[in-house]
Coordinates of C-alpha atoms in Angstrom, one line a residue:
Chain A
X266 CA 97.8 -134.1 150.9
X267 CA 96.2 -134.4 147.5
X268 CA 92.5 -135.3 147.2
X269 CA 92.7 -136.7 143.7
X270 CA 91.9 -140.4 143.5
X271 CA 93.2 -142.6 140.6
X272 CA 92.0 -146.2 140.3
X273 CA 94.4 -148.9 141.0
X274 CA 93.9 -150.3 137.5
X275 CA 93.8 -147.4 134.9
X276 CA 92.4 -148.3 131.5
X277 CA 94.8 -147.8 128.5
X278 CA 95.0 -144.3 127.1
X279 CA 93.4 -145.5 123.9
X280 CA 90.5 -146.8 125.9
X281 CA 90.1 -143.6 127.8
X282 CA 90.1 -141.7 124.5
X283 CA 87.5 -143.9 122.9
X284 CA 85.3 -143.5 125.9
X285 CA 85.7 -139.7 126.0
X286 CA 85.0 -139.6 122.2
X287 CA 81.8 -141.5 122.8
X288 CA 80.9 -139.2 125.7
X289 CA 81.2 -136.1 123.4
X290 CA 79.7 -137.6 120.3
X291 CA 76.8 -139.7 121.5
X292 CA 73.1 -138.6 121.9
X293 CA 73.7 -135.7 124.2
X294 CA 77.0 -135.3 126.1
X295 CA 77.6 -138.0 128.7
X296 CA 78.9 -135.9 131.6
X297 CA 79.0 -138.8 134.1
X298 CA 81.4 -140.6 131.8
X299 CA 83.6 -137.5 131.3
X300 CA 83.8 -137.1 135.1
X301 CA 84.5 -140.8 135.7
X302 CA 87.5 -140.6 133.5
X303 CA 89.1 -137.1 133.7
X304 CA 88.4 -136.5 137.4
X305 CA 90.4 -139.6 138.2
X306 CA 93.6 -139.2 136.1
X307 CA 96.7 -137.4 137.2
X308 CA 98.5 -134.6 135.3
X309 CA 100.8 -137.0 133.4
X310 CA 97.8 -139.2 132.4
X311 CA 95.7 -136.3 131.3
X312 CA 98.5 -135.0 129.2
X313 CA 98.8 -138.3 127.5
X314 CA 95.1 -138.5 126.9
X315 CA 95.1 -135.1 125.3
X316 CA 98.0 -136.1 123.0
X317 CA 96.5 -139.4 122.1
X318 CA 93.0 -137.9 121.6
X319 CA 94.4 -135.3 119.1
X320 CA 96.4 -138.0 117.3
X321 CA 93.5 -140.4 117.1
X322 CA 90.6 -138.0 116.3
X323 CA 92.4 -135.0 114.9
X324 CA 90.7 -132.8 117.4
X325 CA 91.8 -131.0 120.6
X326 CA 90.1 -132.6 123.6
X327 CA 89.9 -129.2 125.2
X328 CA 88.0 -127.8 122.2
X329 CA 85.5 -130.7 122.4
X330 CA 85.0 -129.8 126.1
X331 CA 84.6 -126.1 125.2
X332 CA 82.1 -126.7 122.5
X333 CA 80.0 -129.4 124.1
X334 CA 76.4 -128.5 123.2
X335 CA 74.9 -129.6 126.4
X336 CA 77.7 -128.8 128.9
X337 CA 76.7 -126.1 131.3
X338 CA 79.2 -123.2 131.5
X339 CA 80.5 -123.8 135.0
X340 CA 80.9 -127.5 134.4
X341 CA 82.6 -126.9 131.1
X342 CA 85.0 -124.4 132.5
X343 CA 85.9 -126.6 135.4
X344 CA 86.6 -129.6 133.2
X345 CA 88.6 -127.4 130.9
X346 CA 90.9 -125.9 133.6
X347 CA 91.3 -129.2 135.4
X348 CA 92.3 -131.0 132.2
X349 CA 95.0 -128.5 131.4
X350 CA 98.6 -129.2 132.4
X351 CA 99.3 -127.3 135.7
X352 CA 101.6 -124.8 134.2
X353 CA 99.3 -124.2 131.2
X354 CA 96.4 -123.8 133.6
X355 CA 98.3 -121.2 135.6
X356 CA 99.1 -119.3 132.4
X357 CA 95.4 -119.5 131.4
X358 CA 94.3 -118.3 134.8
X359 CA 96.9 -115.5 134.9
X360 CA 95.8 -114.3 131.5
X361 CA 92.2 -114.2 132.5
X362 CA 93.3 -112.1 135.5
X363 CA 95.3 -109.7 133.4
X364 CA 92.3 -109.2 131.2
X365 CA 89.8 -108.2 133.9
X366 CA 91.4 -106.2 136.7
X367 CA 89.8 -105.2 140.0
X368 CA 89.4 -108.3 142.1
X369 CA 91.4 -110.6 139.8
X370 CA 94.6 -109.2 141.3
X371 CA 94.1 -111.9 143.9
X372 CA 94.5 -114.6 141.4
X373 CA 97.9 -113.2 140.4
X374 CA 99.0 -113.1 144.0
X375 CA 97.7 -116.6 144.5
X376 CA 99.7 -117.9 141.5
X377 CA 102.8 -116.0 142.4
X378 CA 102.8 -117.0 146.1
X379 CA 101.2 -120.4 146.5
X380 CA 103.1 -122.2 143.7
X381 CA 106.6 -123.5 144.2
X382 CA 109.2 -121.2 142.8
X383 CA 109.9 -123.7 140.0
X384 CA 106.2 -124.0 139.2
X385 CA 105.9 -120.3 138.9
X386 CA 108.8 -120.3 136.3
X387 CA 107.0 -123.0 134.4
X388 CA 103.8 -121.0 134.4
X389 CA 105.7 -118.0 133.0
X390 CA 107.1 -120.2 130.3
X391 CA 103.6 -121.5 129.4
X392 CA 102.4 -117.9 129.5
X393 CA 105.0 -117.0 126.8
X394 CA 103.8 -119.9 124.6
X395 CA 100.1 -119.0 124.9
X396 CA 100.2 -115.2 124.8
X397 CA 103.4 -114.2 123.0
X398 CA 104.1 -111.9 125.9
X399 CA 105.6 -112.3 129.4
X400 CA 103.4 -112.4 132.5
X401 CA 105.3 -109.6 134.1
X402 CA 104.9 -107.5 130.9
X403 CA 101.1 -107.8 131.0
X404 CA 101.0 -107.2 134.7
X405 CA 103.2 -104.2 134.6
X406 CA 101.3 -102.7 131.7
X407 CA 97.9 -103.0 133.3
X408 CA 98.9 -101.7 136.8
X409 CA 100.2 -98.5 138.3
X410 CA 101.5 -97.2 141.6
X411 CA 101.5 -99.5 144.6
X412 CA 99.7 -102.3 142.9
X413 CA 102.4 -102.5 140.2
X414 CA 105.1 -102.1 142.8
X415 CA 103.9 -105.2 144.6
X416 CA 102.6 -107.4 141.8
X417 CA 105.4 -107.2 139.3
X418 CA 108.1 -108.4 141.7
X419 CA 105.8 -111.1 143.0
X420 CA 105.0 -112.6 139.6
X421 CA 108.7 -112.2 138.6
X422 CA 110.2 -113.9 141.6
X423 CA 112.1 -117.1 141.5
X424 CA 112.7 -117.6 145.2
X425 CA 115.2 -119.9 146.7
X426 CA 113.3 -123.1 147.5
X427 CA 115.4 -124.6 150.3
X428 CA 114.8 -124.9 154.0
X429 CA 117.8 -123.0 155.3
X430 CA 117.0 -120.1 157.5
X431 CA 119.1 -117.2 158.7
X432 CA 117.8 -116.3 162.1
X433 CA 119.8 -113.1 162.4
X434 CA 118.2 -111.9 159.2
X435 CA 114.8 -113.0 160.4
X436 CA 115.2 -110.9 163.5
X437 CA 116.4 -107.9 161.6
X438 CA 113.7 -108.1 158.9
X439 CA 110.9 -108.7 161.4
X440 CA 112.0 -105.4 163.0
X441 CA 111.8 -103.6 159.7
X442 CA 108.4 -105.1 158.9
X443 CA 107.1 -104.2 162.4
X444 CA 108.2 -100.6 162.1
X445 CA 106.8 -100.1 158.6
X446 CA 103.5 -101.9 159.3
X447 CA 103.0 -100.1 162.6
X448 CA 103.4 -96.8 160.7
X449 CA 101.0 -98.0 158.1
X450 CA 103.7 -97.7 155.5
X451 CA 102.3 -100.7 153.7
X452 CA 103.9 -100.1 150.3
X453 CA 107.3 -99.2 151.7
X454 CA 110.2 -100.4 149.5
X455 CA 111.6 -102.6 152.3
X456 CA 108.3 -104.3 153.0
X457 CA 107.9 -105.2 149.3
X458 CA 111.6 -106.3 149.0
X459 CA 111.3 -108.7 151.9
X460 CA 107.9 -110.2 150.8
X461 CA 108.9 -110.4 147.2
X462 CA 112.3 -111.9 147.4
X463 CA 112.9 -114.0 150.6
X464 CA 112.4 -117.7 150.5
X465 CA 109.2 -119.1 152.1
X466 CA 111.2 -120.8 154.9
X467 CA 113.0 -117.5 155.6
X468 CA 109.7 -115.5 155.7
X469 CA 108.2 -118.1 158.0
X470 CA 111.1 -117.6 160.4
X471 CA 110.7 -113.8 160.1
X472 CA 107.0 -113.9 160.9
X473 CA 107.5 -116.3 163.8
X474 CA 110.0 -113.9 165.2
X475 CA 107.6 -111.1 164.6
X476 CA 104.9 -112.7 166.7
X477 CA 107.4 -113.7 169.5
X478 CA 109.1 -110.3 169.7
X479 CA 106.2 -107.9 169.2
X480 CA 103.3 -110.0 170.6
X481 CA 101.3 -109.4 167.5
X482 CA 100.3 -111.3 164.4
X483 CA 101.2 -109.3 161.3
X484 CA 98.0 -110.5 159.7
X485 CA 96.0 -109.0 162.5
X486 CA 97.7 -105.7 161.8
X487 CA 96.6 -105.8 158.2
X488 CA 92.9 -105.6 158.6
X489 CA 92.3 -102.1 157.1
X490 CA 89.6 -102.0 154.5
X491 CA 92.1 -100.8 151.9
X492 CA 92.4 -102.9 148.7
X493 CA 96.2 -102.8 148.8
X494 CA 96.3 -104.0 152.4
X495 CA 94.1 -106.9 151.4
X496 CA 96.6 -107.8 148.6
X497 CA 99.4 -107.7 151.1
X498 CA 97.4 -110.0 153.4
X499 CA 96.9 -112.4 150.6
X500 CA 100.6 -112.3 149.8
X501 CA 101.6 -113.2 153.3
X502 CA 99.0 -115.9 153.7
X503 CA 99.7 -117.4 150.3
X504 CA 103.4 -117.5 151.0
X505 CA 103.4 -118.7 154.5
X506 CA 100.0 -120.2 155.3
X507 CA 98.7 -121.4 151.9
X508 CA 96.1 -123.8 153.3
X509 CA 94.6 -121.1 155.4
X510 CA 94.6 -118.8 152.4
X511 CA 92.7 -121.4 150.3
X512 CA 90.2 -122.1 153.1
X513 CA 89.4 -118.4 153.2
X514 CA 89.0 -118.2 149.4
X515 CA 86.7 -121.2 149.5
X516 CA 84.6 -119.8 152.4
X517 CA 84.2 -116.5 150.6
X518 CA 83.3 -118.3 147.4
X519 CA 80.7 -120.6 149.0
X520 CA 79.1 -118.3 151.5
X521 CA 78.6 -115.4 149.2
X522 CA 75.1 -114.7 147.9
X523 CA 75.3 -116.8 144.8
X524 CA 78.4 -118.9 144.9
X525 CA 81.5 -117.5 143.2
X526 CA 82.0 -120.4 140.8
X527 CA 85.2 -119.1 139.3
X528 CA 87.0 -119.0 142.6
X529 CA 85.5 -122.3 143.7
X530 CA 86.5 -124.1 140.5
X531 CA 90.0 -122.5 140.5
X532 CA 90.8 -123.7 144.0
X533 CA 89.4 -127.2 143.5
X534 CA 91.2 -127.6 140.1
X535 CA 94.5 -126.2 141.1
X536 CA 94.8 -127.9 144.5
X537 CA 93.2 -131.4 143.9
X538 CA 96.6 -132.8 143.0
X539 CA 98.5 -130.9 145.6
X540 CA 96.9 -130.3 149.0
X541 CA 93.2 -130.2 148.7
X542 CA 92.7 -133.0 151.3
X543 CA 94.6 -130.9 153.8
X544 CA 92.6 -127.8 152.8
X545 CA 89.3 -129.7 153.2
X546 CA 90.3 -130.8 156.7
X547 CA 91.1 -127.2 157.7
X548 CA 87.8 -126.2 156.2
X549 CA 85.9 -128.6 158.3
X550 CA 87.8 -127.6 161.5
X551 CA 86.9 -124.0 160.8
X552 CA 83.3 -124.3 159.7
X553 CA 82.2 -127.6 161.3
X554 CA 80.8 -128.8 158.0
X555 CA 82.7 -131.1 155.5
X556 CA 83.8 -129.1 152.5
X557 CA 82.1 -131.6 150.2
X558 CA 78.8 -131.0 151.9
X559 CA 79.2 -127.2 151.8
X560 CA 79.9 -127.4 148.1
X561 CA 77.0 -129.8 147.4
X562 CA 74.6 -127.4 149.2
X563 CA 75.5 -124.5 147.0
X564 CA 76.0 -126.1 143.6
X565 CA 74.2 -128.7 141.5
X566 CA 74.2 -131.1 138.7
X567 CA 77.3 -132.1 136.8
X568 CA 79.2 -129.2 138.1
X569 CA 78.6 -130.4 141.7
X570 CA 79.5 -133.9 140.7
X571 CA 82.8 -132.9 139.1
X572 CA 83.8 -130.8 142.2
X573 CA 83.0 -133.6 144.6
X574 CA 84.8 -136.1 142.4
X575 CA 88.0 -133.9 142.5
X576 CA 87.5 -133.6 146.2
X577 CA 87.7 -137.4 146.4
X578 CA 84.3 -137.6 148.1
X579 CA 82.1 -139.3 145.6
X580 CA 79.8 -142.0 146.9
X581 CA 80.4 -145.2 145.1
Chain B
X85 CA 129.1 -116.2 115.5
X86 CA 131.1 -118.1 118.0
X87 CA 134.9 -117.9 118.1
X88 CA 135.5 -121.3 119.8
X89 CA 137.3 -123.9 117.8
X90 CA 136.9 -127.6 118.5
X91 CA 139.1 -130.1 116.6
X92 CA 137.4 -132.3 114.1
X93 CA 138.6 -135.3 116.0
X94 CA 138.2 -134.8 119.7
X95 CA 140.1 -137.3 122.0
X96 CA 138.0 -139.4 124.3
X97 CA 136.9 -137.8 127.6
X98 CA 139.1 -140.3 129.5
X99 CA 142.1 -139.2 127.5
X100 CA 141.4 -135.5 128.1
X101 CA 141.1 -136.2 131.8
X102 CA 144.4 -138.2 131.8
X103 CA 146.1 -135.3 130.0
X104 CA 144.7 -132.7 132.4
X105 CA 145.7 -134.8 135.4
X106 CA 149.3 -134.9 134.1
X107 CA 149.2 -131.2 133.4
X108 CA 148.3 -130.4 137.0
X109 CA 150.4 -133.1 138.7
X110 CA 153.6 -133.1 136.7
X111 CA 156.8 -131.1 137.5
X112 CA 155.2 -127.7 137.4
X113 CA 151.9 -127.1 135.9
X114 CA 151.7 -127.5 132.1
X115 CA 149.7 -124.5 131.1
X116 CA 150.1 -125.1 127.4
X117 CA 148.5 -128.5 127.7
X118 CA 145.6 -127.2 129.8
X119 CA 144.9 -124.5 127.1
X120 CA 145.2 -127.0 124.3
X121 CA 142.5 -129.1 125.8
X122 CA 140.0 -126.8 127.7
X123 CA 140.1 -123.9 125.3
X124 CA 139.0 -126.2 122.5
X125 CA 136.0 -128.0 124.0
X126 CA 132.4 -126.9 124.0
X127 CA 130.2 -126.6 127.1
X128 CA 128.8 -130.1 126.8
X129 CA 132.3 -131.5 126.4
X130 CA 133.7 -129.5 129.4
X131 CA 130.9 -130.7 131.5
X132 CA 131.6 -134.3 130.7
X133 CA 135.3 -133.7 131.4
X134 CA 134.5 -132.3 134.8
X135 CA 132.3 -135.2 135.7
X136 CA 134.7 -137.8 134.5
X137 CA 137.6 -136.1 136.2
X138 CA 135.8 -136.2 139.5
X139 CA 134.8 -139.8 139.1
X140 CA 138.3 -140.9 138.0
X141 CA 140.5 -138.9 140.4
X142 CA 138.1 -138.1 143.2
X143 CA 138.9 -134.4 142.8
X144 CA 137.1 -131.5 141.3
X145 CA 138.8 -130.2 138.2
X146 CA 137.9 -126.7 139.2
X147 CA 139.6 -127.1 142.5
X148 CA 142.7 -128.3 140.7
X149 CA 142.7 -125.2 138.6
X150 CA 142.1 -123.0 141.6
X151 CA 144.9 -124.4 143.6
X152 CA 147.5 -124.9 140.9
X153 CA 150.7 -123.8 142.6
X154 CA 152.2 -122.1 139.5
X155 CA 149.1 -120.7 137.8
X156 CA 149.1 -117.0 137.8
X157 CA 145.9 -115.4 139.2
X158 CA 144.5 -114.0 135.9
X159 CA 145.2 -117.2 134.0
X160 CA 143.7 -119.3 136.8
X161 CA 140.6 -117.3 137.0
X162 CA 140.0 -117.3 133.3
X163 CA 140.4 -121.0 133.0
X164 CA 138.1 -121.4 135.9
X165 CA 135.2 -119.3 134.6
X166 CA 135.6 -120.7 131.1
X167 CA 135.4 -124.2 132.3
X168 CA 132.2 -123.6 134.3
X169 CA 128.9 -124.5 132.7
X170 CA 127.4 -121.2 131.2
X171 CA 124.6 -121.0 133.8
X172 CA 126.9 -121.8 136.7
X173 CA 129.4 -119.2 135.3
X174 CA 126.7 -116.6 135.3
X175 CA 125.7 -117.5 138.8
X176 CA 129.4 -117.2 139.8
X177 CA 129.8 -113.8 138.1
X178 CA 126.6 -112.5 139.5
X179 CA 127.6 -113.5 143.0
X180 CA 131.0 -111.8 142.6
X181 CA 129.0 -108.7 141.6
X182 CA 126.6 -108.8 144.5
X183 CA 129.6 -109.0 146.9
X184 CA 131.4 -105.9 145.6
X185 CA 129.1 -103.1 144.7
X186 CA 130.0 -99.9 142.9
X187 CA 131.1 -100.7 139.3
X188 CA 130.0 -104.3 139.4
X189 CA 126.4 -103.3 138.9
X190 CA 127.3 -103.4 135.2
X191 CA 128.0 -107.1 135.4
X192 CA 124.4 -107.6 136.7
X193 CA 123.0 -105.6 133.9
X194 CA 125.1 -107.5 131.4
X195 CA 123.9 -110.9 132.7
X196 CA 120.3 -109.7 132.9
X197 CA 120.2 -108.1 129.4
X198 CA 122.6 -109.9 127.1
X199 CA 121.6 -113.5 127.9
X200 CA 118.6 -115.1 126.3
X201 CA 115.5 -115.1 128.6
X202 CA 115.9 -118.8 129.2
X203 CA 119.6 -118.5 129.9
X204 CA 118.8 -115.9 132.6
X205 CA 116.4 -118.3 134.2
X206 CA 119.0 -121.1 134.2
X207 CA 121.5 -118.7 135.8
X208 CA 119.0 -117.9 138.5
X209 CA 118.5 -121.6 139.1
X210 CA 122.3 -122.1 139.3
X211 CA 122.5 -119.2 141.7
X212 CA 120.1 -120.9 144.1
X213 CA 122.2 -124.1 144.0
X214 CA 125.4 -122.2 144.7
X215 CA 124.3 -119.6 147.2
X216 CA 121.1 -120.9 148.9
X217 CA 119.6 -117.5 148.0
X218 CA 117.9 -116.1 145.0
X219 CA 119.7 -113.6 142.7
X220 CA 117.0 -111.0 143.1
X221 CA 117.1 -111.4 146.8
X222 CA 120.8 -110.5 147.0
X223 CA 120.4 -107.7 144.5
X224 CA 117.4 -106.2 146.3
X225 CA 119.1 -106.5 149.6
X226 CA 122.3 -104.7 148.5
X227 CA 120.7 -101.9 146.6
X228 CA 118.4 -99.0 147.3
X229 CA 116.5 -96.3 145.5
X230 CA 116.8 -96.0 141.7
X231 CA 119.4 -98.7 141.4
X232 CA 117.2 -101.2 143.1
X233 CA 114.2 -100.0 141.1
X234 CA 116.1 -100.8 137.8
X235 CA 118.2 -103.8 138.8
X236 CA 115.7 -106.0 140.5
X237 CA 113.2 -106.1 137.6
X238 CA 116.1 -106.6 135.2
X239 CA 117.5 -109.6 136.9
X240 CA 114.0 -111.0 137.6
X241 CA 112.8 -110.7 134.1
X242 CA 111.7 -113.7 132.0
X243 CA 111.0 -111.9 128.7
X244 CA 109.1 -113.3 125.9
X245 CA 111.7 -114.5 123.4
X246 CA 109.8 -114.5 120.1
X247 CA 110.1 -112.1 117.1
X248 CA 106.6 -110.8 117.0
X249 CA 106.3 -107.0 117.2
X250 CA 103.4 -104.8 118.0
X251 CA 104.0 -101.6 116.0
X252 CA 101.2 -99.6 117.6
X253 CA 102.7 -100.4 121.0
X254 CA 106.2 -99.5 119.7
X255 CA 104.9 -96.1 118.6
X256 CA 103.1 -95.5 121.9
X257 CA 106.0 -96.5 124.0
X258 CA 108.6 -94.7 122.0
X259 CA 106.6 -91.5 122.8
X260 CA 106.6 -92.3 126.5
X261 CA 110.3 -92.9 126.5
X262 CA 111.0 -89.8 124.5
X263 CA 109.0 -87.6 126.9
X264 CA 110.5 -89.1 130.0
X265 CA 114.1 -89.1 128.7
X266 CA 113.8 -85.5 127.4
X267 CA 112.6 -84.5 130.8
X268 CA 115.6 -86.3 132.3
X269 CA 113.1 -88.4 134.3
X270 CA 115.4 -91.4 133.9
X271 CA 114.1 -93.5 136.7
X272 CA 110.4 -92.9 135.9
X273 CA 108.2 -96.0 136.5
X274 CA 107.2 -96.2 132.8
X275 CA 110.8 -96.1 131.5
X276 CA 111.7 -98.9 133.8
X277 CA 108.6 -100.9 133.1
X278 CA 109.3 -100.7 129.3
X279 CA 113.0 -101.6 129.5
X280 CA 112.5 -104.4 132.1
X281 CA 109.5 -106.2 130.6
X282 CA 109.3 -105.9 126.9
X283 CA 110.8 -108.5 124.6
X284 CA 114.0 -107.6 122.8
X285 CA 112.3 -107.6 119.4
X286 CA 109.7 -105.3 120.7
X287 CA 112.3 -102.9 122.3
X288 CA 114.2 -102.9 119.0
X289 CA 111.0 -101.8 117.2
X290 CA 110.4 -99.2 119.8
X291 CA 113.9 -97.7 119.5
X292 CA 113.8 -97.7 115.8
X293 CA 110.6 -95.8 115.9
X294 CA 112.1 -93.5 118.4
X295 CA 114.9 -92.6 116.0
X296 CA 112.6 -92.2 113.0
X297 CA 110.0 -90.1 114.8
X298 CA 112.2 -87.9 117.0
X299 CA 115.4 -87.8 114.9
X300 CA 117.5 -88.7 117.9
X301 CA 119.2 -91.8 119.1
X302 CA 118.1 -92.6 122.7
X303 CA 121.7 -93.5 123.6
X304 CA 122.9 -90.1 122.5
X305 CA 120.4 -88.6 125.0
X306 CA 121.8 -90.7 127.7
X307 CA 125.3 -89.3 128.0
X308 CA 125.1 -87.6 131.4
X309 CA 127.9 -88.4 133.8
X310 CA 125.4 -89.8 136.2
X311 CA 126.0 -93.4 137.3
X312 CA 122.3 -94.3 137.0
X313 CA 122.2 -93.0 133.4
X314 CA 125.2 -95.1 132.6
X315 CA 123.4 -98.2 133.9
X316 CA 120.4 -97.3 131.7
X317 CA 122.7 -97.0 128.7
X318 CA 124.2 -100.4 129.4
X319 CA 120.7 -101.8 129.8
X320 CA 119.6 -100.6 126.4
X321 CA 122.8 -101.5 124.7
X322 CA 122.9 -104.9 126.3
X323 CA 119.3 -105.6 125.2
X324 CA 119.2 -104.3 121.7
X325 CA 122.9 -103.9 120.6
X326 CA 124.7 -106.6 122.5
X327 CA 127.7 -106.7 120.2
X328 CA 128.3 -103.0 120.5
X329 CA 127.9 -103.3 124.2
X330 CA 130.6 -105.9 124.4
X331 CA 132.9 -104.0 122.1
X332 CA 132.7 -101.1 124.4
X333 CA 133.4 -103.2 127.5
X334 CA 136.5 -104.7 125.7
X335 CA 137.8 -101.3 124.6
X336 CA 137.4 -99.9 128.1
X337 CA 139.1 -103.0 129.6
X338 CA 142.0 -103.0 127.2
X339 CA 142.7 -99.3 126.8
X340 CA 142.6 -98.5 130.5
X341 CA 145.9 -97.8 132.2
X342 CA 146.5 -101.3 133.4
X343 CA 144.2 -103.7 131.6
X344 CA 141.0 -104.6 133.5
X345 CA 141.6 -108.3 133.5
X346 CA 138.3 -109.2 135.1
X347 CA 136.2 -107.5 132.4
X348 CA 138.4 -108.8 129.6
X349 CA 138.3 -112.4 130.9
X350 CA 134.5 -112.2 131.5
X351 CA 133.7 -111.1 128.1
X352 CA 136.0 -113.5 126.3
X353 CA 134.8 -116.5 128.5
X354 CA 131.1 -115.7 128.3
X355 CA 131.0 -114.9 124.5
X356 CA 133.5 -117.4 123.0
X357 CA 130.8 -119.9 122.5
X358 CA 128.1 -117.4 121.5
X359 CA 129.1 -114.4 119.4
X360 CA 132.8 -113.5 120.0
X361 CA 133.7 -113.7 116.4
X362 CA 131.1 -111.1 115.5
X363 CA 132.2 -109.0 118.4
X364 CA 135.9 -109.3 117.3
X365 CA 134.8 -108.1 113.8
X366 CA 133.0 -105.1 115.2
X367 CA 136.0 -104.4 117.3
X368 CA 138.3 -104.3 114.4
X369 CA 135.9 -102.1 112.4
X370 CA 135.9 -99.7 115.3
X371 CA 139.5 -99.6 116.3
X372 CA 141.3 -100.7 113.2
X373 CA 143.3 -103.3 115.0
X374 CA 142.3 -107.0 115.4
X375 CA 141.0 -107.8 118.8
X376 CA 143.6 -110.6 119.2
X377 CA 146.5 -108.2 118.6
X378 CA 145.0 -105.6 120.9
X379 CA 144.8 -108.2 123.6
X380 CA 148.3 -109.6 122.9
X381 CA 149.7 -106.1 123.3
X382 CA 148.2 -105.6 126.7
X383 CA 148.5 -109.1 128.3
X384 CA 151.2 -111.7 128.4
X385 CA 152.2 -115.3 129.1
X386 CA 149.7 -118.1 129.6
X387 CA 146.9 -115.6 130.3
X388 CA 147.4 -114.1 126.8
X389 CA 147.6 -117.6 125.3
X390 CA 144.4 -118.7 126.8
X391 CA 142.6 -115.5 125.7
X392 CA 143.9 -115.8 122.1
X393 CA 143.0 -119.5 122.0
X394 CA 139.4 -118.7 123.0
X395 CA 139.3 -116.0 120.4
X396 CA 140.2 -118.7 117.8
X397 CA 143.3 -116.8 116.7
X398 CA 146.2 -119.0 117.8
X399 CA 149.0 -119.6 115.4
X400 CA 149.3 -123.2 114.6

């Protein structure tokens, strides 16, 4: 379930634009006003606001956000990625990830695995438009060996999105996975083929059969300290248990010494319109503290206010 | 340039449907009438005819074609694949290819490399709808080793489609290709990365630089008898010299003992609306015989008539 709240009576686009203009151009930026508008409009509404803003004032709303004199960096960046269209946002996040390697591989796995197949294709299309390159081109160019072998097919996939499941196949492929993972042959061709090409419904059936037949959870078998194994874990979680995956990213981001704002902002901005309410419920079950409170404890100011607004947990 | 000819005054869709109905349901199928209509309508018109036919007569036009009592197999199949929407047709051809392996790998390379990036994505979408599987899923499942290593990224690619070229990159990557190909390391990761991910414009620049710098044509270096090398040749030709690629397929199909109707029909049906006129000109330059005459010599009856109609070389 999404966490985004949109008022029953939304002001006209022209009105929203006027208000945003005054928020940027007044004496000091009016962050509260920015939040009260942008954090409560859905993707279609935000898109229209951006168009109308550009037509009315001859300036790109996103540039106004990016150059606001008094906006703090974390707040700015969160408003920016939130305001982007979902496919443009994914293209932006993926590009950031291909620029800085090491840990950012997770972002690529996240985009490749937790979006719907169609959303991933749209993100690749937006990537073309922004970067004059393809996503898989940049990923393949910047990686080698096992990382390339896993990441390129993941970001290139256009999985079947239906619910149909072939149980005979699930059985056969759970056997293959069990053999390979038990042998620690993590980057075996067959392991990557199965994870990179099968539909999410099919993979779910395969992993259920895995647990039933072998009495083990595949994720439990993937707890080596190895960086590639961690990517494989993220792949499986992202594909089959996306809410758990996001809860884990949020816990990591919040509980770290010094909050990892990039990860926190990314998850809140990308999921608010999708399943952030479900994720927040899972979070609370797991950590016995509401996600909103955990975030409020670790962040502050307008950044905190914007996160909490997207979580749908503002106090009126 | 396309070879398809559409009359200046096209009858109404309803009229076309009535005529087609009478062609199927009269005393013996009226092939001439079928050709005179379907071989002279563009994709949008054919789509509308299919819809209207289904609405009017409660039957799928393609089923009528497929079950026509008197239609010969080659004619039937050609009319069928021609009538399909281009993306559906590619999905159909790709599925045929994943069912029978050996030589049909070429069809997959052809679809992956000669279509525009967007057309390939639409073909993958149509593949989902027809097969409840993804194209890359079937390709990966049915291949192993080097073939999988090449074919899966080719069919999964969504290349950047713009004309921008990075000359420094072209230089660097032509060096990589030259080293690997000279060492006969045909299935090297880098060779496959470059061919499977770079835009067509970029690859063209890279291969031009290759020729200039090393005084050799990469295709001339890929003349081993090996099946994988042949696939690599087809990949490069399909991406950078598609007309030459199709001329070669046509020559092979026509000059073989017993024409290869599947290949002939596929090329004519998939290119008539795209570049078949250009291909026919190239063919004539190469073989000093008009493509229409070469086809007429080797085929006969309604099959010949339909091919020649799509070539735009009917006598009035």
